[in-house]
Structures are given as C-alpha cells and as structure tokens.
XYZ file of C-alpha atoms in Angstrom:
249
model
C 15.697 -0.858 10.985
C 13.196 -2.080 8.361
C 11.308 1.133 8.805
C 14.312 3.246 8.418
C 15.331 1.415 5.141
C 11.895 1.902 3.965
C 12.058 5.577 4.411
C 15.546 5.790 2.919
C 14.263 3.891 -0.222
C 11.302 6.146 -0.497
C 13.059 9.280 -0.212
C 15.646 8.289 -2.618
C 13.199 7.333 -5.233
C 11.285 10.648 -4.539
C 14.581 12.607 -5.142
C 15.083 10.913 -8.524
C 11.882 12.318 -9.903
C 11.339 15.621 -11.430
C 9.583 18.058 -9.257
C 6.597 18.605 -11.811
C 5.848 15.117 -12.185
C 6.311 14.352 -8.440
C 3.642 17.026 -7.682
C 1.222 16.005 -10.409
C 0.773 12.403 -9.130
C 1.333 12.971 -5.321
C -1.720 11.080 -4.335
C -0.562 7.905 -6.259
C 2.921 7.879 -5.785
C 4.377 4.485 -4.342
C 7.426 6.462 -3.040
C 5.226 8.776 -0.923
C 3.416 5.699 0.524
C 6.577 4.000 1.080
C 7.940 7.015 3.096
C 4.700 7.453 5.270
C 4.457 3.804 6.131
C 8.175 3.888 7.140
C 7.856 6.917 9.053
C 4.793 5.599 11.001
C 6.220 2.080 11.690
C 9.560 3.807 12.938
C 7.553 6.016 15.373
C 5.473 3.216 16.671
C 8.532 0.779 17.015
C 10.672 3.440 18.679
C 8.068 3.889 21.284
C 7.952 0.355 22.085
C 11.641 -0.344 21.901
C 12.706 2.722 24.099
C 9.869 2.522 26.200
C 10.689 -1.240 27.114
C 14.390 -0.567 27.641
C 13.891 2.548 29.820
C 10.777 1.316 31.456
C 8.972 4.427 30.564
C 5.209 3.964 31.011
C 4.333 7.011 28.707
C 6.298 5.509 25.664
C 4.771 1.997 26.304
C 1.144 3.455 26.514
C 1.729 5.252 23.205
C 3.095 2.313 21.729
C 0.012 0.152 22.821
C -2.523 2.825 21.827
C -0.975 3.070 18.374
C -0.842 -0.597 17.791
C -4.576 -0.735 19.064
C -5.505 2.017 16.654
C -3.757 0.267 13.578
C -5.693 -2.966 14.569
C -8.885 -1.211 14.712
C -8.268 0.593 11.350
C -7.384 -2.698 9.521
C -10.354 -4.339 11.082
C -12.783 -1.493 9.960
C -11.308 -1.446 6.726
C -11.935 -5.058 6.081
C -15.477 -4.924 7.491
C -16.270 -1.818 5.534
C -14.660 -3.119 2.306
C -17.009 -6.219 2.767
C -20.099 -4.426 3.578
C -19.694 -1.577 1.151
C -18.189 -3.534 -1.613
C -19.577 -1.312 -4.328
C -18.028 1.603 -2.744
C -14.881 0.078 -2.252
C -14.998 -1.023 -5.986
C -15.593 2.742 -6.823
C -12.508 3.864 -4.896
C -10.509 1.101 -6.637
C -11.749 2.313 -9.947
C -10.939 5.956 -9.122
C -7.298 5.148 -8.084
C -6.742 2.980 -11.174
C -8.331 5.840 -13.531
C -5.956 8.324 -11.726
C -2.893 6.157 -12.118
C -3.941 5.991 -15.886
C -4.054 9.623 -16.186
C -0.478 10.119 -14.758
C 1.002 6.722 -16.394
C 3.757 8.837 -18.200
C 4.380 11.190 -15.318
C 5.892 8.767 -12.816
C 8.321 6.084 -13.795
C 7.466 4.075 -10.424
C 3.776 4.149 -11.148
C 4.372 3.216 -14.729
C 6.346 0.151 -13.735
C 3.483 -0.551 -11.060
C 0.746 -0.430 -13.624
C 2.706 -2.566 -16.178
C 3.454 -5.184 -13.621
C -0.242 -5.327 -12.602
C -1.464 -5.609 -16.070
C 0.851 -8.434 -16.883
C 0.056 -10.391 -13.805
C -3.605 -10.219 -14.053
C -3.799 -10.356 -17.844
C -5.825 -7.116 -18.094
C -5.753 -3.712 -19.614
C -7.151 -0.553 -18.263
C -9.579 -0.183 -15.538
C -13.001 -1.276 -17.105
C -11.753 -1.955 -20.471
C -8.698 -1.254 -22.731
C -10.287 1.966 -23.995
C -9.850 3.380 -20.658
C -6.451 4.384 -21.842
C -8.044 7.165 -23.804
C -7.914 9.184 -20.441
C -4.223 9.393 -20.907
C -3.120 12.416 -22.870
C -0.606 10.406 -24.760
C -3.146 7.500 -25.707
C -5.860 9.659 -26.153
C -7.988 8.272 -29.128
C -9.387 11.794 -30.374
C -8.537 13.018 -33.780
C -7.087 16.269 -32.417
C -4.333 14.371 -30.343
C -0.892 15.019 -31.947
C 0.631 12.276 -29.900
C 2.379 9.364 -31.838
C 0.842 7.052 -29.303
C -2.540 8.231 -30.184
C -5.272 5.389 -29.799
C -2.511 3.019 -28.479
C -2.244 1.070 -25.116
C 0.849 0.259 -23.166
C 2.921 -2.899 -24.122
C 2.023 -4.605 -21.026
C -1.605 -5.045 -22.466
C -0.337 -6.951 -25.266
C -0.844 -10.784 -25.312
C 2.253 -12.653 -23.842
C 4.436 -14.692 -26.314
C 7.261 -16.627 -24.535
C 8.971 -17.082 -27.771
C 9.859 -13.518 -28.059
C 13.359 -12.852 -26.773
C 12.713 -8.969 -27.257
C 9.711 -7.045 -26.019
C 8.006 -5.103 -28.510
C 6.995 -1.944 -26.828
C 5.049 -0.680 -29.848
C 2.629 -3.774 -29.787
C -0.412 -1.936 -28.528
C -0.335 0.731 -31.329
C -3.729 1.726 -32.647
C -5.461 -0.868 -30.447
C -8.128 1.457 -29.235
C -9.394 2.289 -32.782
C -10.253 -1.570 -33.056
C -13.345 -3.333 -31.923
C -13.263 -5.644 -28.953
C -13.157 -8.700 -30.976
C -10.492 -7.511 -33.278
C -8.147 -6.244 -30.481
C -8.745 -9.377 -28.523
C -6.377 -11.010 -30.942
C -3.548 -8.949 -30.020
C -4.165 -7.322 -26.299
C -6.227 -8.138 -23.168
C -9.486 -6.334 -23.548
C -10.779 -7.020 -19.958
C -10.385 -4.459 -17.329
C -8.181 -4.753 -14.305
C -10.878 -3.926 -11.692
C -12.968 -7.138 -12.584
C -9.713 -9.232 -12.608
C -8.853 -7.844 -9.366
C -12.174 -8.424 -7.764
C -12.110 -12.148 -9.118
C -8.664 -12.672 -7.681
C -9.733 -11.451 -4.398
C -12.863 -13.769 -4.302
C -10.892 -16.832 -5.295
C -8.130 -15.946 -2.632
C -10.143 -15.098 0.521
C -8.536 -17.930 2.460
C -5.125 -16.604 1.540
C -5.934 -12.836 2.285
C -7.515 -13.879 5.517
C -4.362 -15.857 6.436
C -2.186 -12.815 5.662
C -4.624 -10.625 7.727
C -4.507 -13.039 10.729
C -0.893 -13.065 10.373
C -0.511 -9.223 10.655
C -3.162 -9.091 13.420
C -1.557 -11.713 15.851
C 1.901 -9.958 16.383
C -0.143 -6.598 16.909
C -2.275 -8.180 19.585
C 0.683 -9.976 21.232
C 2.399 -6.503 21.294
C -0.316 -4.821 22.991
C -0.729 -7.697 25.434
C 2.849 -7.679 26.258
C 3.160 -3.955 26.465
C 0.059 -3.730 29.101
C 1.785 -6.664 30.902
C 5.056 -4.654 31.360
C 3.162 -1.485 32.218
C 1.551 -3.301 35.051
C 4.884 -4.742 36.253
C 6.456 -1.267 36.180
C 3.643 0.267 38.179
C 3.774 -2.710 40.672
C 7.407 -2.108 41.256
C 6.919 1.809 41.509
C 4.222 0.925 44.290
C 6.594 -1.517 46.049
C 9.194 1.003 46.125
C 7.039 3.671 47.478
C 5.882 1.153 50.115
C 9.372 0.327 51.172
C 10.433 4.175 51.184
C 7.394 5.140 53.512
C 8.117 2.163 55.931
C 11.825 2.898 55.967
C 11.069 6.359 57.173
C 8.841 5.137 59.795
C 10.898 4.897 63.164
C 8.829 1.917 64.277
C 9.771 -0.031 61.270
C-alpha cells in the first residue's frame, strides 16, 4: 500500500509539470525517483505477499533474490562510498551542479534545493558563485535576466524577526566579494557542509542503515524457511501418494 501511494504521488507530481521542463531535468527529478522506488518496492512486496499466501516457490524465490540484491547493493554503496570518498564527493558535486542548472525548470527540485540550503546554512555547490551556472543567475554582462548576479533567497542569512520572507534578498550578491557577501548570505558551499554533517552523524547513519538491513535479512530468512517448508510438504505428499498406490501398503 505504501509503494502504491508513492507511485501515485510521483505520477501526480510528474503530470503537473510542463513537458519541456520535465524532460530537461529528468535525471534529477524527485518525482521520477519516487515513482521508480515505488514501482520496485511494489514488485518486491507483491512477490513476497502473494508468494506466501499462495505458497508459490517461484514468487518466494524472486522475493528472496530481490531482497538479497538490494541488501548487497546497499552494502556495496556504503563500502564504495567510504573507500572512494573522493569519487563519491565528485558525484555529489555533479548532482548539485546539475540541480543548480535546472533550478528554475522544476518546482519540486527548486523546493528541495531551497530546503537543503536553509537546513545546512549553505549556498551553491562549492561556493555561492556556483549559481552563475544557472542561466537566470549568470553573472556575465550579456545576461539580460533581472536576476543577474543574484542567488536564491534560501542563501540569505535567516532573521527570525522577519514575518515575511524577502525573496529578493540575494540580488547582486555574486558581484560582491566573499567578505562583503558574508554579511548578507551564506558563502560556504553545500558540499562541504554535507560532508561535515555526514562525518558528525556517522552513528546516526549507521543506525539507520542497520534499521534498514535487519528487516531485509529477516525477510530473506523467513522466505527461505517458508520455501523449505513448502518443499518438505510437497515431498511428503508425493511420498504418501506413492505408498497409497502400492498394493502392499
């Protein structure tokens, strides 16, 4: 049921977008990610649920194999991310830069970036001047946009006394030096902030990973136990049928 809700929400969010904008940022669209995860989750849980109810060995084997593959992929991603931290950092940087380029093309992506910049008190990938990669915020003299040399409002320093958010608070900040801009916006990039957050919350992330891994391992174990029980029942039925057909039985 949860996976069906995820698919429905993802499809609904996808249909609300313009076709041109949706195709432009397909790789970084949260709605697409939600649909993909929902479909995969539904297929895996469907195999496990129907397989256990109908005592179907094929579906239970598919459920067990899928859970094993997912568990191994998670384990491999964690190990590779730890061993090849520089390459992982490069992939994160590439993702953030792609999101910056399509910031105005996708409302969901825009809200996600604004949320991240507010929560981590950061701006851009490496620095606030990374927003020059966006065609609206580009700081070249030939850019006709009214937002030239600006940054999103989520980069601005938070003031709890303001009742209304000033969405133009980042205007012209890229034209300022780091020292001048630091009085109005966050000048540090989100990549360093994210890496520092991960390093300071390793125990929390480890607990979350363990919490995800234990149900998967339990599901694999229970599926294999049920498969063995079904096979034993089939063998017993065949044995009884053979002996009932024996006239000396």
